[in-house]
Coordinates of C-alpha atoms in Angstrom, one line a residue:
M13 CA -146.9 29.8 26.5
S14 CA -144.4 27.1 24.7
L15 CA -141.2 28.6 23.0
M16 CA -142.2 29.0 19.2
P17 CA -139.4 28.0 16.4
V18 CA -137.8 30.6 14.9
S19 CA -139.0 29.8 11.6
E20 CA -142.9 29.9 12.7
A21 CA -142.3 33.1 14.6
L22 CA -141.1 34.6 11.0
D23 CA -143.6 33.3 9.3
K24 CA -146.2 34.4 11.6
L25 CA -144.5 38.2 12.1
L26 CA -144.7 38.8 8.3
Q27 CA -148.0 37.3 7.6
G28 CA -150.5 39.8 6.0
V29 CA -147.6 42.5 6.0
A30 CA -148.0 44.1 2.6
T31 CA -146.2 46.4 0.9
L32 CA -146.4 50.3 2.0
E33 CA -148.0 52.9 -0.3
A34 CA -145.9 54.8 -3.1
E35 CA -144.8 58.2 -3.1
T36 CA -143.0 60.5 -6.1
I37 CA -139.6 61.9 -4.8
P38 CA -136.7 64.0 -7.1
L39 CA -134.2 61.6 -8.7
E40 CA -131.4 63.3 -6.2
A41 CA -132.8 61.7 -3.2
A42 CA -133.7 58.2 -4.5
N43 CA -130.6 56.4 -3.9
G44 CA -131.1 53.7 -1.7
R45 CA -134.8 53.9 -2.3
F46 CA -137.2 50.9 -3.6
L47 CA -138.6 51.4 -6.8
A48 CA -142.4 51.2 -7.0
R49 CA -143.3 51.2 -10.5
P50 CA -141.7 50.4 -13.7
V51 CA -139.6 53.3 -15.7
A52 CA -140.0 53.5 -19.2
S53 CA -137.5 55.9 -21.3
T54 CA -139.1 59.3 -22.7
R55 CA -136.3 59.5 -25.1
T56 CA -133.7 57.3 -27.6
Q57 CA -130.1 57.2 -26.7
P58 CA -128.2 58.2 -28.5
P59 CA -130.9 60.2 -30.7
F60 CA -129.0 60.5 -33.7
A61 CA -126.2 58.3 -34.7
A62 CA -123.0 60.1 -32.8
S63 CA -119.3 59.9 -33.1
A64 CA -117.2 58.0 -30.5
M65 CA -114.3 59.4 -30.8
D66 CA -112.6 62.9 -31.9
G67 CA -111.7 62.6 -36.0
Y68 CA -113.0 63.1 -39.0
A69 CA -116.7 61.9 -40.4
I70 CA -115.9 60.5 -43.9
R71 CA -117.3 58.0 -46.6
Q72 CA -115.8 54.7 -46.0
S73 CA -116.4 54.3 -49.9
D74 CA -114.1 57.2 -50.9
L75 CA -111.3 55.3 -49.4
T76 CA -109.0 53.1 -51.4
S77 CA -106.0 51.0 -51.0
E78 CA -103.5 53.8 -51.6
L79 CA -102.8 57.0 -49.6
T80 CA -106.5 59.1 -49.8
E81 CA -106.8 62.9 -49.6
L82 CA -109.9 64.5 -48.3
D83 CA -111.6 68.1 -48.6
V84 CA -112.1 69.3 -44.9
I85 CA -115.5 71.1 -45.8
G86 CA -116.8 72.1 -42.2
E87 CA -116.9 71.0 -38.3
A88 CA -119.1 69.5 -35.7
P89 CA -118.7 70.0 -32.0
A90 CA -120.6 68.0 -29.6
G91 CA -124.0 69.8 -29.3
H92 CA -123.7 71.6 -32.7
G93 CA -123.8 69.5 -35.6
Y94 CA -123.0 69.9 -38.9
S95 CA -125.9 70.7 -41.0
G96 CA -124.8 70.1 -44.4
Q97 CA -124.1 67.0 -46.3
V98 CA -120.7 64.9 -46.7
G99 CA -120.0 64.4 -50.5
P100 CA -117.6 62.2 -52.3
G101 CA -114.0 63.0 -51.5
Q102 CA -115.0 65.3 -48.5
A103 CA -115.2 65.6 -44.6
V104 CA -116.4 66.5 -41.7
R105 CA -113.9 67.5 -38.7
I106 CA -115.8 65.8 -36.0
F107 CA -115.8 65.4 -32.0
T108 CA -117.1 62.7 -29.3
G109 CA -120.8 63.2 -29.3
A110 CA -121.5 65.3 -31.7
P111 CA -123.9 63.7 -34.5
V112 CA -122.5 62.2 -37.7
P113 CA -123.3 64.2 -40.7
E114 CA -125.3 63.3 -43.5
G115 CA -123.9 61.6 -46.2
A116 CA -121.0 60.1 -43.7
D117 CA -120.8 56.6 -42.3
T118 CA -117.5 56.5 -40.8
I119 CA -115.3 58.0 -38.1
L120 CA -111.7 58.5 -39.2
I121 CA -110.1 58.7 -35.6
Q122 CA -107.6 61.8 -35.5
E123 CA -104.3 59.7 -35.1
N124 CA -105.1 57.8 -38.8
A125 CA -105.3 61.4 -40.4
E126 CA -102.6 64.2 -41.2
R127 CA -103.9 67.4 -41.5
C128 CA -102.4 69.8 -44.2
N129 CA -105.2 73.2 -44.1
D130 CA -108.4 72.1 -45.4
R131 CA -106.9 69.0 -46.5
I132 CA -106.6 65.5 -44.7
K133 CA -104.0 62.6 -45.5
V134 CA -105.8 59.0 -44.3
L135 CA -102.9 57.3 -42.6
E136 CA -105.0 54.2 -41.9
N137 CA -108.2 53.4 -43.5
P138 CA -111.1 52.2 -41.1
A139 CA -113.8 49.7 -41.5
K140 CA -117.2 50.9 -42.7
G141 CA -119.1 52.2 -39.6
A142 CA -116.0 52.2 -37.3
F143 CA -116.8 54.3 -33.9
V144 CA -119.9 55.4 -35.0
R145 CA -122.7 54.9 -32.2
A146 CA -125.8 54.2 -34.2
A147 CA -129.3 55.9 -32.6
G148 CA -130.7 54.1 -30.2
L149 CA -127.5 51.9 -29.7
D150 CA -128.3 52.0 -25.7
F151 CA -132.2 52.1 -25.7
S152 CA -135.4 53.7 -27.4
E153 CA -138.1 55.6 -26.5
G154 CA -140.7 53.1 -24.5
D155 CA -138.1 50.8 -23.3
I156 CA -139.1 49.9 -20.2
L157 CA -135.2 49.4 -18.4
L158 CA -135.9 49.7 -14.4
N159 CA -138.7 47.6 -13.0
P160 CA -139.5 46.9 -9.2
P161 CA -138.6 45.4 -7.0
L162 CA -135.2 46.8 -7.4
K163 CA -133.2 48.7 -4.7
L164 CA -131.9 52.1 -6.5
D165 CA -128.0 52.7 -6.5
Y166 CA -125.6 55.2 -8.3
R167 CA -126.4 52.7 -11.9
H168 CA -129.9 53.2 -11.8
L169 CA -130.2 56.5 -11.1
A170 CA -127.4 57.7 -14.1
L171 CA -129.9 55.1 -16.3
A172 CA -133.0 57.1 -15.1
A173 CA -131.5 60.5 -15.7
A174 CA -130.3 59.5 -19.1
M175 CA -133.8 58.6 -19.6
N176 CA -135.2 62.0 -18.9
H177 CA -137.0 61.4 -15.4
A178 CA -136.4 64.0 -12.8
V179 CA -138.6 62.2 -10.5
L180 CA -139.1 58.5 -9.6
T181 CA -142.1 56.6 -7.5
V182 CA -140.4 54.6 -4.7
V183 CA -142.1 53.0 -2.1
K184 CA -142.4 55.1 1.1
R185 CA -139.4 54.4 3.8
P186 CA -141.2 52.3 6.7
K187 CA -140.8 54.4 10.0
V188 CA -139.5 52.5 12.8
A189 CA -140.3 54.0 16.1
I190 CA -137.7 53.0 18.5
L191 CA -137.7 52.9 22.5
A192 CA -135.3 51.6 24.9
T193 CA -136.6 51.2 28.4
G194 CA -134.9 50.5 31.7
D195 CA -133.9 52.8 34.8
E196 CA -130.2 51.5 34.8
L197 CA -130.2 53.0 30.8
V198 CA -128.2 56.3 30.2
R199 CA -127.7 57.5 26.7
P200 CA -124.1 57.9 25.4
G201 CA -122.1 60.6 26.4
G202 CA -124.2 60.8 29.5
R203 CA -122.6 59.9 33.4
P204 CA -124.2 56.7 34.3
G205 CA -124.9 56.8 38.0
P206 CA -123.3 53.5 40.2
D207 CA -125.9 51.1 39.2
Q208 CA -126.3 52.4 35.8
I209 CA -124.7 51.5 32.2
I210 CA -124.8 52.8 28.8
A211 CA -127.6 52.4 26.5
S212 CA -126.6 50.9 23.1
N213 CA -129.0 49.0 21.4
H214 CA -131.0 51.6 20.1
A215 CA -127.6 53.0 18.2
G216 CA -127.3 49.6 16.3
I217 CA -131.0 48.8 16.2
A218 CA -131.3 52.3 14.3
A219 CA -128.5 52.0 12.0
M220 CA -130.0 48.7 11.0
V221 CA -133.2 50.3 10.2
E222 CA -131.4 53.0 7.8
D223 CA -129.3 50.1 6.1
C224 CA -132.5 48.2 5.2
G225 CA -134.1 51.2 3.9
G226 CA -136.4 52.2 6.9
E227 CA -136.5 55.5 8.4
P228 CA -135.6 55.5 12.6
L229 CA -137.6 57.2 15.1
D230 CA -135.9 57.6 18.3
L231 CA -138.5 57.8 21.1
G232 CA -135.7 57.9 23.9
I233 CA -135.5 55.8 26.7
S234 CA -138.2 55.8 29.0
P235 CA -138.0 54.9 32.8
D236 CA -139.8 51.8 34.1
K237 CA -143.1 53.3 34.8
P238 CA -146.3 52.4 33.1
K239 CA -147.6 56.0 32.8
A240 CA -144.0 56.9 30.7
L241 CA -144.1 53.9 28.7
A242 CA -147.7 54.4 27.8
A243 CA -147.1 58.0 26.6
C244 CA -144.1 57.0 24.3
V245 CA -146.1 54.3 22.7
K246 CA -148.9 57.1 22.2
R247 CA -146.2 59.0 20.6
A248 CA -144.9 56.2 18.3
I249 CA -149.0 56.2 17.3
T250 CA -149.3 59.7 16.6
E251 CA -146.4 59.8 14.3
E252 CA -148.0 56.7 12.5
A253 CA -145.3 54.6 13.1
D254 CA -145.2 51.5 10.8
I255 CA -143.4 49.3 13.2
L256 CA -142.6 49.9 17.0
V257 CA -139.4 48.4 18.6
T258 CA -139.4 48.3 22.0
L259 CA -136.0 47.1 23.6
G260 CA -135.9 45.8 27.0
G261 CA -138.6 45.2 29.3
A262 CA -140.5 42.0 27.9
S263 CA -139.0 39.5 30.0
V264 CA -141.3 38.3 33.4
G265 CA -139.5 40.0 35.9
D266 CA -141.8 42.2 37.8
H267 CA -139.8 45.6 36.8
D268 CA -140.5 44.4 32.9
L269 CA -143.7 46.2 32.2
V270 CA -143.4 46.6 28.4
Q271 CA -145.9 43.6 27.3
D272 CA -148.5 44.9 30.1
V273 CA -148.4 48.4 28.8
L274 CA -148.8 47.2 25.5
G275 CA -151.7 45.2 26.3
N276 CA -153.5 48.3 28.5
E277 CA -152.7 50.2 25.1
G278 CA -154.5 47.9 22.8
M279 CA -152.1 45.5 21.5
D280 CA -152.8 42.1 20.0
L281 CA -150.1 39.9 21.0
S282 CA -148.9 37.5 18.3
F283 CA -146.3 35.6 19.9
W284 CA -143.9 35.6 22.8
R285 CA -140.5 33.8 23.7
I286 CA -139.1 32.0 20.8
A287 CA -137.1 29.0 20.7
M288 CA -133.6 30.7 20.5
R289 CA -130.5 31.6 21.8
P290 CA -129.6 34.7 22.1
G291 CA -133.1 36.5 21.9
K292 CA -135.9 33.7 23.6
P293 CA -138.1 37.3 25.2
L294 CA -138.7 38.4 21.8
M295 CA -142.2 39.5 21.5
A296 CA -144.5 40.4 18.4
G297 CA -148.0 41.6 18.3
R298 CA -150.0 44.6 16.3
L299 CA -151.5 47.9 17.9
G300 CA -153.6 49.4 15.4
K301 CA -151.7 49.7 11.9
T302 CA -148.7 49.5 13.8
K303 CA -146.5 46.2 13.7
V304 CA -144.9 45.6 17.4
L305 CA -141.5 43.8 17.7
G306 CA -140.4 43.7 21.5
L307 CA -136.8 42.8 21.5
P308 CA -134.4 41.7 24.4
G309 CA -133.0 44.2 26.5
N310 CA -129.4 42.1 26.2
P311 CA -127.1 44.0 23.5
V312 CA -126.3 41.0 21.6
S313 CA -129.6 39.3 21.9
S314 CA -131.2 42.3 20.3
L315 CA -129.4 43.1 17.5
V316 CA -129.4 39.2 16.5
C317 CA -133.3 39.0 16.9
G318 CA -133.3 42.4 14.5
L319 CA -131.1 40.6 12.0
L320 CA -133.7 37.8 12.2
F321 CA -137.0 39.6 12.0
L322 CA -136.9 43.3 12.1
K323 CA -134.7 43.1 9.0
P324 CA -137.2 40.6 7.0
L325 CA -140.3 43.0 8.1
I326 CA -138.7 45.9 6.7
A327 CA -138.2 44.5 3.4
K328 CA -141.7 43.0 3.3
M329 CA -142.7 46.6 3.7
L330 CA -140.5 47.9 0.9
G331 CA -141.8 44.7 -1.1
A332 CA -137.9 43.8 -1.3
P333 CA -137.0 40.1 -2.0
N334 CA -135.4 37.7 -0.3
G335 CA -135.2 40.2 3.3
S336 CA -134.8 37.2 5.4
A337 CA -130.9 36.1 5.8
T338 CA -129.4 33.2 4.0
P339 CA -126.9 30.8 5.5
K340 CA -123.9 29.7 3.6
E341 CA -122.0 26.6 4.4
A342 CA -118.6 26.9 6.6
I343 CA -116.3 24.1 7.7
L344 CA -116.3 24.4 11.4
A345 CA -112.1 25.3 12.4
E346 CA -112.7 23.6 15.7
A347 CA -115.5 21.0 17.3
I348 CA -118.9 22.0 18.6
G349 CA -121.0 20.7 21.2
E350 CA -124.6 19.6 21.0
N351 CA -127.2 21.5 21.2
D352 CA -130.4 21.9 23.4
R353 CA -133.9 22.9 22.5
R354 CA -133.2 26.1 21.4
Q355 CA -131.9 27.5 17.8
D356 CA -128.8 29.0 18.7
Y357 CA -126.9 31.7 16.9
V358 CA -123.0 31.1 17.8
R359 CA -120.5 34.2 17.1
A360 CA -117.8 33.0 15.0
M361 CA -114.4 34.5 13.3
L362 CA -114.8 34.2 9.6
S363 CA -112.0 33.1 6.8
E364 CA -111.0 31.5 4.1
D365 CA -108.5 28.7 3.4
A366 CA -106.5 28.0 0.5
D367 CA -109.4 26.2 -1.6
G368 CA -111.5 29.4 -0.8
R369 CA -113.9 27.8 1.4
L370 CA -115.8 29.5 4.3
I371 CA -114.1 29.0 7.5
A372 CA -115.7 29.4 10.9
A373 CA -114.2 29.7 14.5
P374 CA -116.4 29.7 17.1
F375 CA -115.7 32.3 20.2
P376 CA -115.5 30.2 23.5
K377 CA -117.7 32.7 25.0
Q378 CA -121.2 33.4 23.8
D379 CA -122.5 35.6 26.7
S380 CA -125.4 37.7 25.2
S381 CA -124.2 40.9 27.0
M382 CA -120.7 40.8 25.0
L383 CA -120.9 43.1 22.3
A384 CA -117.1 43.1 21.7
L385 CA -117.4 39.5 20.7
L386 CA -120.2 40.7 18.1
A387 CA -118.5 43.6 16.5
K388 CA -115.4 40.9 15.7
S389 CA -117.5 38.3 14.6
G390 CA -117.9 37.7 10.8
G391 CA -120.8 35.3 11.1
L392 CA -123.2 33.3 13.1
I393 CA -123.3 29.8 13.1
V394 CA -126.9 28.7 13.2
R395 CA -127.3 25.5 15.5
P396 CA -130.7 24.0 14.9
P397 CA -132.4 22.4 18.2
F398 CA -130.8 19.4 19.3
A399 CA -128.0 19.6 16.8
P400 CA -125.6 16.6 17.4
A401 CA -121.9 17.9 18.4
E402 CA -119.9 18.5 15.6
P403 CA -116.2 17.7 15.0
A404 CA -113.6 20.3 13.7
G405 CA -113.7 20.0 9.7
A406 CA -117.8 19.6 9.7
A407 CA -119.6 21.5 7.5
V408 CA -122.3 24.0 9.5
P409 CA -124.8 26.8 8.0
V410 CA -123.5 30.3 8.6
L411 CA -125.3 33.9 8.7
V412 CA -122.5 36.1 7.1
L413 CA -122.8 39.4 8.7

C-alpha cells in the first residue's frame, strides 16, 4: 500500500462522519459543550423600564433652568417597585434595577440631588430618559440568541440563564477509548524494568480529547499479546466508544499486532501509512459504529497525528466548524533544507519581531521520540512534499500549537 497524502487521508477519515445525537443537560453542566439546538428567550430583559442608577425617579418636564425642588413621595428598592404614580413636582427614591414608577421618565442620580427630609433640590438637570433602561433593552421574548454550532462558554451560559433556561440541549460528547500497547510500557509512577519506558502518549491524547470536547476512556496498557489486545478492543465496543484510539503497534514489526487483531475483530481498514513525518504508520478504519484511529507509538508522532486527525474527527462528531488546524504565515529565522516525498511537520520556537510578524526558528534535532522539544515548541512548520530549500527570511506555513 503506497503512502497516502495527508489531505487525502483526512478527507477519507471524515467522510460519512455525522454529528452525534443530542442530549439535554443542566445549565451548570453545559460549560464547554456544543449547542445542538437554537435557544430562544422565554422572557423580555429587562421586563420593565428600570433604573440604571441609584437616585430619584422624576418627570423631566418638571425641571426648569433654575433650581428645582421636588417632593419625595415614596421609595422603590430593587425587587419592590413603587405602586403609585409620580405626578407634577414629585419624585420617588429609586435604586438600581427597580422599575421606574408610572409617570416618571427620567432618573436624577443621587449625586445631583440634595435631600432635606421629604424634599430634594435638583443640583444638575438630567436629559429626558437619563439612566432609564427601556423594557427589552437587552432582548425580547422569543428572540433566538444562541445558535449551533457554538461551544458554550461563560458568556453564553450567563445569557441562557438570563433567558430563564435551566437546561440546554447539547451534542453528546464523543467517547474516545484510548489503548496504549507494548510490553515496554509502564504507567507513570510505576517502576520500569531495565528494558522498559514510561508510557506518555495516553496522557497527552486524553488531554487533547478533553480539550476538544470529547470524553476519554482509558483502556490502560495492553501487552503485545493478541488475546489481551482483543479483550481491550471488545471493551471499547462494549463501552460504546465512538472512537477507538490505539497507541503503537500498528507498524510492520513482528510484535506490531494491532492491525491484525483489529482485522480479526472485524475492522474495515480505510487506510494505513501516510506520507508525513512524524507519523507515517497512521492507521484508520471502522469497527461497527466505532471509528478506529491507530496512532504511532513514538510520542511526538502520536501527538502530531492527534492534532492533525483526531481533533478534526472529534470536531466533526460535535458538529463544530473548523476542526482542522489552519496554518499561519511565519518568517524563517534560519535556512531550512529541501524536503523529501513526505509532508514534514518541523517543531519550532515562535516569536514576534518589531513589526508583529511571526518568526519561526526550527530546532536542529527533530527525532520523533523527543517530547521535550514538542513541549518547548510554539508551532510546527509545515513542509509540503518535495518543498525546496528555503533561506532565512522566507515565508512558511506554521501550525501554531
